[in-house]
Amino acid sequence: MIDHDILIVGGGLTGLRAAVGLCDRFNVGLISKVYPVRSHSICAQGGINAALTNNPDARDDSWEKHTFDTIKGSDFLADQDAVEIMCKEAIKIVYEMEHWGCPFSRFPDGTIAQRPFGGAAYPRTCYSSDITGHVLLNTLYERAVAKGVKIYPEWFVTSLCVEDGQCHGVVALDMHSGELVPVRAGVTFFGTGGYGRVYQHSTNSLTSTGSGIGMAYKAGVPLKDMEFVQFHPTTLIGTNILMTEACRGEGGYLVNNQGERFMKRYAPTAKELAPRDIVSRCIQTEINEGRGFDHPLGRYIQLDLRHLGEKKIQERLTGIRKICIDFIGIDPVDEPIPIMPCQHYSMGGIDVNERCASEVRGFYAGGECACVSVHGANRLGGNSLLETIVFGKLAAQAISEDMEGGIPKPDEKPLLKLKDEVEKKILRLTAPGREKPYQLQADLGVVMDQKVGIFRTREQLKQAVDKLPELKERYRHVGVSSPSRHMNYELINALELEYMLEVAHTIALGAMLREESRGSHFRTDFNTRNDRDWLKHTIARMGDDGGPAMSYKDVVITRYQPVERKY
Ligand SMILES: Cc1cc2nc3c(=O)[nH]c(=O)nc-3n(C[C@H](O)[C@H](O)[C@H](O)COP(=O)(O)OP(=O)(O)OC[C@H]3O[C@@H](n4cnc5c(N)ncnc54)[C@H](O)[C@@H]3O)c2cc1C
């Protein structure tokens, strides 16, 4: 048994920022199934939003305007008090990261550079070329190491231990030794990232499985707004590697097979810089109506950067150019990039408040695995990196406050019991079985892509909801090829798959029940927003029959009454 005052699961931006905020006062342990700098945060390209007013076109910007853009972008589903906190804090945390050594790109006057991004009235996205996640994550990792945070890299958390409304810690698998270890903690904080890999096509790392979300749900913690799944408009055809929104922020065009910049028709003012939900639907509509290009890998739209010129492309979109050359043999300086929309981000997640506290004592969550909610029905680009660092910091503050009366000493009995259950689960998964985890995961991905996609209908959603219990039944017969516990990724995959199926079930059912269109959730059979009946958060709990039991919760409105979104 390992003991910590506070256990953080996740070595991405959220987990590291929380650890840095807590390690001076508490005995903190941080578990991550990959080395922290391999977390999905490392892939973030385009930037992080804060109303710094450095861009000459953004002198009138303010955190209040950032707040309004975020709420409008969320299609009024975000909790407005939480958005205010995030946008106000944004300015402080970007300067804090700068002072901690993060190498942002600069304007000629030496201030942090800012570029335009979708759904934002001003250019307020701070960046470092197109590797913003890379520089932020390395800065926080170095700080965590320098401060002596105890890190357990390549440890996989298999289960969250909750009993009588209290969290006692986790059971984790040391992937090197293969040992199953109960980890007892007064507070457990999850920064376990999104669930993109529940879909067949996703921009997310293979590690973004949402296992943390599913684990919390199975332990009895409710999830919020799971039906809201972000589809990014521009991902490279075939591999679905992200072509950052900064391509359009820097002036890139979207063009159909008529040579038309079609976004002018859909969003006359914002055009390519309309929010992602809208641009993704427009691209998909162009493709569906026969104005896409043909490719052996599917139909696509062109992302044209040629008019930006080689110098700007090389300087601001270095990584994008290299990815295009390496993966598809196209240099965007000379040729348009073939793109299609696909799954990108999880707006929903573990239900927490603006202090990142869940309803379970001693259990907190932040970042992409959590739903505070600051993104509501649609996240604006550049607001997620912001969320991770802001709420990593604020969670640390909230946890410190909550520990003022003393650190709880949780019970070891429920942990030992849970460890036995996990041991049995592993024995079952390592016995011969007729189902292979990768095949089942692939089948799940197809269901989610085809039935719970950009455009949704009751009929398709019902098919997904009916299919999920069938996939869960097949899961009972999963067996991995080798019983070895040493770095057995197939075993890890099989353990995660149980949670992925639960996560998928909450997404599909939430989407089927929500009979309106809002943000990323678009129902062709209910194609308008319905504030009278649906201005509310969906809450999913694990029901007695094993499926999700849904209820609803009010949205916090402070100053901004819902209006129609126009761009
Ligand atoms: C390609 C791409 C580009 C993006 N670009 C931008 C951008 O420019 N701007 C922006 O604002 N947002 C961007 N985003 C979104 C943003 O990067 C993510 O939402 C954010 O980085 C998530 O951070 P996180 O700390 O919540 O989780 P992650 O960085 O995903 O980290 C999750 C951590 O949890 C650990 N973990 C998970 N499950 C377990 C388990 N069971 N046991 C042990 N450890 C576990 C993992 O090891 C990892 O360390 C982008 C996302 C992608 C995919």
XYZ file of C-alpha atoms and ligand atoms in Angstrom:
620
model
C 0.000 0.000 0.000
C 1.260 3.460 -0.956
C 0.083 6.521 0.987
C -0.174 10.145 -0.117
C -2.019 13.146 1.269
C -3.065 13.934 -2.262
C -2.973 11.698 -5.306
C -3.114 13.196 -8.772
C -3.922 10.983 -11.714
C -2.756 12.521 -14.993
C 0.528 14.042 -16.107
C -1.004 16.412 -18.663
C -1.310 20.149 -18.133
C -4.145 19.805 -15.617
C -2.490 17.207 -13.403
C 0.912 18.904 -13.459
C -0.528 22.344 -12.642
C -2.507 20.899 -9.743
C 0.604 19.076 -8.464
C 2.722 22.229 -8.671
C 0.072 24.082 -6.656
C -0.095 21.464 -3.901
C 3.375 19.993 -3.467
C 4.753 22.714 -1.185
C 2.212 21.939 1.533
C 1.288 18.303 1.020
C 2.759 14.929 0.282
C 1.664 14.656 -3.377
C 1.926 11.644 -5.686
C 1.261 11.857 -9.428
C 0.391 8.764 -11.453
C 0.415 8.737 -15.251
C 0.040 5.825 -17.628
C 2.548 7.511 -19.956
C 5.555 9.702 -19.182
C 3.952 13.074 -18.394
C 5.402 14.805 -21.450
C 3.722 12.208 -23.676
C 0.252 13.209 -22.454
C -2.135 14.438 -25.119
C -1.538 18.051 -24.006
C 1.802 17.800 -25.852
C -0.089 17.696 -29.174
C -1.854 21.040 -28.740
C -0.881 23.300 -31.565
C -2.760 26.566 -32.000
C -2.707 28.399 -28.697
C -4.223 29.534 -25.419
C -6.707 32.382 -24.995
C -6.274 35.379 -22.717
C -7.374 38.981 -23.239
C -3.869 40.451 -22.997
C -4.641 43.197 -25.594
C -1.167 42.859 -27.147
C -2.405 42.562 -30.721
C -2.947 46.040 -32.262
C -6.422 44.819 -33.356
C -7.309 43.817 -29.789
C -6.648 46.987 -27.812
C -10.313 47.097 -26.658
C -10.402 43.444 -25.664
C -11.181 42.546 -22.050
C -11.812 39.446 -19.941
C -15.514 40.362 -20.046
C -15.516 40.159 -23.857
C -13.662 36.854 -23.660
C -16.379 35.697 -21.253
C -19.153 36.712 -23.622
C -17.518 35.024 -26.634
C -17.103 31.820 -24.620
C -20.725 31.809 -23.463
C -22.042 32.574 -26.941
C -19.731 29.907 -28.372
C -21.113 27.431 -25.811
C -24.617 28.064 -27.202
C -25.487 29.338 -23.717
C -25.038 25.992 -21.994
C -21.861 26.952 -20.095
C -22.206 27.972 -16.441
C -21.599 31.689 -16.657
C -20.062 32.119 -13.186
C -17.390 29.541 -14.050
C -16.651 31.151 -17.428
C -16.155 34.523 -15.709
C -13.653 32.961 -13.310
C -11.739 31.287 -16.155
C -11.520 34.337 -18.415
C -10.450 36.643 -15.589
C -7.809 34.170 -14.405
C -6.582 33.686 -18.014
C -4.487 36.831 -18.023
C -2.746 35.882 -14.756
C -1.956 32.334 -15.756
C -0.507 33.224 -19.170
C 1.878 35.681 -17.480
C 2.606 33.095 -14.797
C 3.564 30.560 -17.481
C 5.700 33.241 -19.161
C 7.496 33.928 -15.883
C 8.045 30.209 -15.380
C 9.946 30.197 -18.661
C 7.391 29.254 -21.323
C 8.775 30.423 -24.696
C 5.763 32.129 -26.322
C 6.062 33.654 -29.807
C 6.490 37.429 -29.609
C 5.422 40.581 -31.398
C 8.231 42.906 -32.555
C 7.690 45.013 -29.398
C 8.546 41.959 -27.269
C 5.018 41.274 -25.960
C 3.420 37.820 -26.218
C 2.039 37.355 -29.744
C -1.713 36.780 -30.209
C -3.543 35.463 -33.265
C -7.229 35.331 -34.271
C -9.160 32.128 -33.500
C -12.686 30.893 -34.201
C -15.656 32.462 -32.451
C -13.545 35.219 -30.864
C -14.318 38.900 -31.455
C -10.632 39.830 -30.988
C -7.277 38.179 -31.750
C -6.525 36.873 -28.254
C -4.943 33.455 -28.769
C -1.392 33.412 -27.351
C 0.862 30.859 -29.022
C 4.281 29.451 -29.625
C 4.385 28.822 -33.396
C 2.164 25.726 -33.720
C 3.577 23.807 -30.740
C 1.865 25.635 -27.882
C 0.963 22.470 -25.950
C 4.549 21.271 -26.210
C 6.052 24.387 -24.642
C 3.398 24.695 -21.928
C 3.680 21.037 -20.915
C 7.463 21.033 -20.785
C 7.437 24.213 -18.704
C 5.070 22.679 -16.148
C 6.847 19.321 -16.167
C 10.192 20.962 -15.418
C 8.599 22.884 -12.590
C 6.988 19.779 -11.107
C 10.304 17.899 -11.273
C 12.213 20.844 -9.784
C 9.731 21.000 -6.906
C 10.194 17.296 -6.248
C 6.697 16.005 -7.050
C 6.744 12.224 -6.652
C 5.859 10.928 -10.117
C 4.847 7.356 -10.956
C 5.291 7.182 -14.734
C 3.834 4.251 -16.653
C 1.498 3.317 -13.852
C -2.042 2.634 -14.968
C -4.924 3.381 -12.615
C -7.403 0.540 -12.943
C -10.144 1.692 -10.540
C -11.307 4.499 -8.306
C -12.193 3.539 -4.740
C -15.376 5.180 -3.424
C -17.365 3.904 -0.466
C -20.133 5.637 1.505
C -19.714 8.856 -0.464
C -15.999 9.096 0.355
C -13.063 8.556 -1.995
C -10.254 6.449 -0.521
C -7.772 6.441 -3.418
C -7.163 4.158 -6.394
C -5.843 0.777 -7.379
C -3.016 1.046 -9.912
C -0.971 -1.319 -12.034
C 2.765 -0.676 -12.116
C 3.232 -1.435 -15.802
C 6.917 -2.383 -15.375
C 6.687 -4.797 -12.460
C 3.116 -5.851 -13.239
C 2.263 -5.386 -9.574
C -1.209 -4.242 -8.556
C -0.886 -1.521 -5.898
C -3.553 0.122 -3.720
C -2.809 3.836 -3.361
C -4.477 5.476 -0.383
C -5.008 9.241 -0.418
C -6.976 11.842 1.529
C -7.802 13.512 -1.771
C -7.767 12.065 -5.270
C -7.708 14.454 -8.238
C -8.296 13.285 -11.818
C -6.757 15.151 -14.767
C -7.122 12.106 -16.993
C -8.037 13.779 -20.295
C -10.664 13.200 -22.975
C -12.308 10.179 -24.573
C -11.606 10.792 -28.289
C -10.655 7.185 -28.980
C -14.219 6.064 -28.306
C -14.672 7.242 -31.917
C -13.121 5.597 -34.967
C -11.793 8.871 -36.374
C -10.274 11.249 -33.853
C -7.452 13.778 -33.647
C -6.650 12.462 -30.178
C -3.655 10.413 -29.094
C -4.277 6.696 -28.761
C -4.077 7.276 -25.002
C -7.183 9.520 -24.947
C -9.594 6.742 -24.053
C -11.614 8.467 -21.327
C -10.855 5.661 -18.879
C -10.754 8.157 -15.999
C -14.241 9.374 -16.881
C -15.596 5.827 -17.093
C -13.861 4.840 -13.867
C -15.391 7.734 -11.936
C -18.813 6.895 -13.404
C -18.538 3.237 -12.424
C -17.539 4.297 -8.917
C -20.783 6.293 -8.647
C -19.652 9.819 -9.586
C -22.117 11.472 -12.009
C -21.110 12.709 -15.479
C -22.377 15.902 -17.120
C -23.352 16.859 -20.694
C -21.783 13.799 -22.296
C -23.733 14.199 -25.548
C -21.665 17.261 -26.477
C -18.773 15.975 -28.571
C -16.630 18.392 -30.539
C -15.851 17.579 -34.159
C -12.912 19.579 -35.474
C -13.430 20.961 -38.969
C -9.915 20.441 -40.314
C -8.148 17.120 -39.880
C -5.819 15.584 -42.448
C -7.546 13.040 -44.629
C -6.583 9.462 -43.744
C -4.669 9.881 -40.494
C -6.958 12.601 -39.050
C -3.969 14.458 -37.669
C -5.146 17.895 -36.588
C -4.596 20.843 -38.905
C -4.804 23.531 -36.235
C -7.436 26.252 -36.285
C -4.431 28.592 -36.463
C -4.288 27.697 -40.193
C -7.524 29.654 -40.561
C -6.528 32.116 -37.815
C -3.495 33.039 -39.938
C -5.784 33.527 -42.958
C -6.291 30.079 -44.564
C -9.351 29.455 -46.770
C -11.777 26.540 -47.010
C -12.602 25.748 -50.632
C -15.052 23.303 -52.271
C -14.796 21.566 -55.655
C -16.360 24.618 -57.357
C -13.372 26.674 -56.211
C -15.719 28.525 -53.842
C -14.873 29.879 -50.360
C -18.174 28.479 -49.191
C -18.038 29.719 -45.571
C -19.116 33.153 -46.867
C -22.535 31.660 -47.537
C -22.962 30.213 -44.049
C -21.248 32.759 -41.769
C -20.960 36.021 -43.757
C -18.989 37.911 -41.096
C -16.773 35.329 -39.403
C -16.417 33.036 -42.471
C -13.642 30.454 -41.789
C -13.393 31.756 -38.219
C -16.909 30.818 -37.171
C -16.921 28.404 -34.192
C -15.989 24.781 -34.799
C -19.470 23.272 -34.516
C -20.688 25.516 -37.329
C -17.649 25.101 -39.610
C -17.697 21.294 -39.194
C -21.360 21.131 -40.184
C -20.755 23.409 -43.189
C -17.878 21.221 -44.432
C -19.936 18.075 -43.951
C -22.872 19.674 -45.787
C -20.630 20.630 -48.725
C -19.356 17.042 -48.865
C -22.840 15.522 -48.494
C -24.232 17.744 -51.251
C -21.538 16.687 -53.715
C -19.209 19.679 -53.522
C -16.304 17.775 -51.972
C -13.252 16.284 -53.706
C -12.741 12.569 -54.201
C -9.882 10.660 -52.618
C -9.336 6.936 -52.097
C -9.576 7.629 -48.345
C -12.869 9.532 -48.545
C -14.365 12.819 -49.668
C -12.699 16.033 -48.582
C -12.562 19.830 -48.679
C -9.447 21.893 -49.331
C -7.703 23.989 -46.711
C -5.775 26.489 -48.800
C -2.788 28.276 -47.246
C -0.895 29.073 -50.440
C -1.685 32.799 -50.408
C -0.043 33.146 -46.972
C 3.367 32.632 -48.575
C 6.258 30.399 -47.601
C 7.740 32.730 -44.976
C 4.561 32.976 -42.887
C 3.746 29.274 -43.258
C 7.243 28.262 -42.226
C 7.309 30.624 -39.258
C 3.803 30.286 -37.813
C 2.747 26.837 -39.022
C 6.050 24.983 -38.993
C 4.643 21.746 -37.605
C 1.647 21.738 -39.945
C 3.899 22.054 -42.976
C 6.097 19.222 -41.768
C 3.130 16.963 -40.947
C 1.659 17.521 -44.425
C 4.952 16.721 -46.138
C 5.658 13.669 -43.960
C 2.197 12.121 -43.875
C 0.614 12.947 -47.205
C 3.450 14.214 -49.384
C 1.913 17.668 -49.812
C 3.720 20.951 -49.151
C 1.018 23.487 -48.165
C 3.181 26.228 -49.653
C 2.396 24.775 -53.097
C -0.805 22.751 -52.696
C -4.056 22.917 -50.682
C -4.400 20.460 -47.785
C -7.145 17.771 -48.070
C -9.168 17.885 -44.847
C -12.285 16.383 -43.282
C -13.972 16.903 -39.896
C -13.720 14.317 -37.105
C -13.965 13.866 -33.325
C -11.634 16.211 -31.443
C -12.710 17.155 -27.929
C -14.913 16.077 -25.017
C -17.064 18.936 -23.735
C -18.805 16.671 -21.247
C -17.123 14.827 -18.411
C -17.047 14.250 -14.670
C -19.589 16.543 -13.023
C -17.664 19.027 -10.874
C -18.264 22.588 -9.675
C -16.070 25.641 -10.281
C -13.800 24.433 -7.440
C -13.361 21.119 -9.335
C -15.088 19.276 -6.473
C -17.409 16.379 -7.279
C -20.269 15.265 -5.064
C -18.027 12.529 -3.627
C -15.970 13.696 -0.626
C -12.264 13.662 -1.399
C -12.687 13.343 -5.179
C -11.912 16.235 -7.540
C -11.401 16.462 -11.295
C -10.300 19.087 -13.828
C -9.300 19.604 -17.451
C -10.754 17.655 -20.331
C -12.003 14.718 -18.230
C -14.159 17.100 -16.178
C -17.176 19.243 -16.961
C -17.183 22.419 -14.848
C -18.841 23.576 -17.277
C -17.002 26.326 -19.153
C -17.503 25.067 -22.724
C -21.192 24.157 -22.620
C -22.343 22.761 -25.945
C -19.307 23.881 -27.952
C -15.760 24.807 -26.927
C -13.911 27.674 -28.571
C -10.419 26.899 -29.843
C -7.740 28.023 -27.367
C -10.059 27.700 -24.363
C -9.088 24.159 -23.460
C -5.416 24.728 -22.767
C -6.690 27.647 -20.748
C -9.120 25.487 -18.810
C -6.443 22.917 -17.929
C -4.059 25.403 -16.346
C -6.675 27.657 -14.739
C -8.608 24.800 -13.164
C -5.446 22.866 -12.277
C -4.430 25.943 -10.293
C -7.873 26.628 -8.803
C -8.384 22.981 -7.876
C -5.098 23.088 -5.955
C -6.332 26.167 -4.091
C -9.715 24.579 -3.359
C -8.130 21.348 -2.140
C -5.736 23.292 0.120
C -8.695 25.165 1.618
C -10.659 21.981 2.115
C -7.671 20.392 3.892
C -7.377 23.207 6.404
C -9.142 21.191 9.094
C -6.683 18.319 8.569
C -6.027 15.682 5.927
C -8.550 12.829 6.021
C -7.068 9.390 6.683
C -9.107 7.088 4.501
C -9.771 3.486 5.261
C -7.595 0.767 3.725
C -10.287 -1.936 3.810
C -12.258 -0.791 0.743
C -8.978 -0.411 -1.151
C -7.861 -3.944 -0.359
C -11.275 -5.243 -1.366
C -11.109 -3.328 -4.642
C -7.627 -4.649 -5.306
C -8.971 -8.221 -5.036
C -11.727 -7.404 -7.511
C -9.229 -5.951 -9.996
C -7.018 -9.001 -9.542
C -9.979 -11.197 -10.530
C -10.754 -8.981 -13.498
C -7.165 -9.278 -14.742
C -7.228 -13.030 -14.320
C -10.373 -13.178 -16.402
C -8.928 -10.920 -19.124
C -5.697 -12.903 -19.307
C -7.547 -16.223 -19.643
C -8.328 -17.333 -23.213
C -11.317 -15.459 -24.632
C -12.992 -15.344 -28.002
C -13.116 -11.542 -28.304
C -10.046 -9.414 -29.028
C -10.026 -5.987 -27.384
C -8.794 -4.150 -30.499
C -11.607 -5.632 -32.597
C -14.247 -4.687 -30.068
C -12.806 -1.177 -29.771
C -12.830 -0.831 -33.568
C -16.477 -1.908 -33.695
C -17.346 0.582 -30.974
C -15.593 3.347 -32.942
C -17.623 2.595 -36.058
C -20.912 2.737 -34.127
C -19.985 6.084 -32.601
C -18.749 7.572 -35.900
C -21.746 6.440 -37.889
C -24.576 6.825 -35.384
C -23.451 9.558 -32.970
C -21.696 11.922 -35.372
C -21.932 15.510 -36.598
C -25.537 15.151 -37.807
C -27.762 13.007 -35.580
C -31.245 11.515 -35.861
C -33.355 9.692 -33.310
C -33.285 6.556 -35.411
C -29.496 6.387 -35.605
C -29.050 7.294 -31.954
C -31.517 4.600 -30.966
C -29.496 2.089 -32.983
C -26.350 3.123 -31.071
C -28.139 2.939 -27.714
C -29.412 -0.552 -28.582
C -26.013 -1.679 -29.834
C -24.087 -0.735 -26.699
C -25.453 -3.435 -24.378
C -24.541 -5.923 -27.130
C -20.956 -4.629 -27.217
C -20.837 -4.759 -23.409
C -21.960 -8.365 -23.544
C -19.149 -9.132 -26.001
C -16.728 -7.460 -23.580
C -17.442 -10.243 -21.105
C -15.673 -12.612 -23.510
C -12.553 -10.525 -24.104
C -9.246 -12.309 -23.635
C -5.768 -10.931 -24.367
C -3.036 -12.865 -26.191
C -0.462 -12.925 -23.400
C -0.937 -13.292 -19.628
C 2.242 -11.263 -18.992
C 1.730 -8.198 -16.833
C 4.985 -6.506 -17.836
C 4.246 -3.610 -20.229
C 1.289 -5.525 -21.634
C -0.471 -2.838 -23.640
C -3.107 -5.244 -24.860
C -4.076 -5.850 -21.238
C -4.170 -2.096 -20.515
C -6.289 -1.676 -23.624
C -8.669 -4.393 -22.457
C -8.980 -2.778 -19.013
C -9.707 0.606 -20.614
C -12.254 -0.801 -23.003
C -14.683 -1.544 -20.179
C -14.725 2.172 -19.347
C -14.867 3.267 -22.993
C -18.070 1.297 -23.466
C -19.638 3.035 -20.448
C -18.553 6.459 -21.691
C -19.973 5.738 -25.158
C -23.277 4.636 -23.643
C -23.710 7.938 -21.763
C -22.903 9.921 -24.944
C -25.372 8.016 -27.112
C -28.230 8.014 -24.615
C -27.731 11.683 -23.694
C -27.834 12.540 -27.412
C -30.946 10.462 -28.042
C -32.862 12.088 -25.190
C -31.881 15.697 -26.008
C -34.509 16.640 -28.578
C -33.048 19.933 -29.771
C -29.949 21.209 -31.579
C -27.411 23.111 -29.519
C -23.727 23.697 -30.256
C -22.051 20.481 -31.333
C -25.218 18.418 -30.798
C -27.162 18.711 -34.048
C -30.380 16.747 -34.515
C -31.760 16.836 -38.061
C -35.139 15.888 -36.565
C -35.071 18.762 -34.002
C -32.940 21.293 -35.807
C -33.327 24.353 -33.590
C -32.284 25.222 -30.065
C -35.099 24.903 -27.550
C -34.314 26.953 -24.444
C -37.750 26.409 -22.952
C -37.233 22.682 -22.531
C -33.497 22.111 -22.900
C -31.525 24.943 -21.354
C -30.212 22.441 -18.824
C -27.283 20.135 -18.171
C -27.643 16.388 -18.599
C -26.480 14.347 -15.611
C -25.702 10.644 -16.130
C -25.388 8.190 -13.266
C -24.850 4.500 -13.494
C -28.345 3.010 -13.147
C -29.365 -0.206 -11.402
C -29.769 -1.984 -14.757
C -26.144 -1.164 -15.673
C -27.184 1.496 -18.200
C -27.064 5.260 -17.611
C -29.854 6.895 -15.578
C -30.385 10.481 -16.704
C -31.483 13.576 -14.834
C -31.111 17.301 -15.510
C -29.670 20.315 -13.745
C -30.067 24.103 -14.232
C -27.510 26.169 -16.117
C -26.050 29.096 -14.146
C -26.910 32.367 -15.900
C -25.343 35.542 -14.494
C -25.411 38.416 -16.984
C -25.903 36.998 -20.443
C -29.415 36.038 -21.495
C -29.488 33.457 -24.295
C -29.805 34.976 -27.776
C -29.560 33.479 -31.238
C -25.954 32.822 -32.296
C -24.984 34.692 -35.446
C -21.473 34.917 -36.912
C -4.246 17.459 -31.547
C -4.815 18.367 -30.516
C -4.525 19.722 -30.559
C -5.078 20.578 -29.616
N -4.790 21.923 -29.686
C -5.304 22.756 -28.762
C -4.995 24.151 -28.786
O -4.221 24.625 -29.604
N -5.562 24.939 -27.856
C -6.410 24.460 -26.888
O -6.886 25.229 -26.063
N -6.682 23.131 -26.824
C -6.155 22.285 -27.742
N -6.455 20.944 -27.662
C -7.172 20.424 -26.495
C -6.209 20.333 -25.309
O -4.915 20.054 -25.752
C -6.625 19.239 -24.338
O -7.981 19.380 -24.008
C -5.818 19.313 -23.035
O -4.438 19.382 -23.314
C -6.126 18.139 -22.132
O -5.286 18.213 -21.030
P -5.545 17.308 -19.741
O -4.510 17.708 -18.749
O -6.964 17.441 -19.336
O -5.340 15.821 -20.229
P -4.202 15.094 -21.116
O -3.147 16.014 -21.582
O -4.930 14.305 -22.119
O -3.525 14.133 -20.060
C -4.195 13.022 -19.502
C -3.262 12.365 -18.516
O -3.962 11.375 -17.791
C -3.203 10.190 -17.726
N -4.146 9.088 -17.593
C -5.337 8.941 -18.219
N -5.940 7.812 -17.812
C -5.124 7.233 -16.913
C -5.182 6.043 -16.144
N -6.234 5.235 -16.192
N -4.139 5.743 -15.336
C -3.066 6.565 -15.263
N -2.966 7.714 -15.971
C -3.982 8.041 -16.773
C -2.387 10.175 -18.995
O -1.216 9.421 -18.833
C -2.071 11.667 -19.162
O -0.922 11.997 -18.437
C -5.915 20.076 -28.611
C -6.185 18.706 -28.546
C -5.662 17.880 -29.504
C -6.031 16.421 -29.438
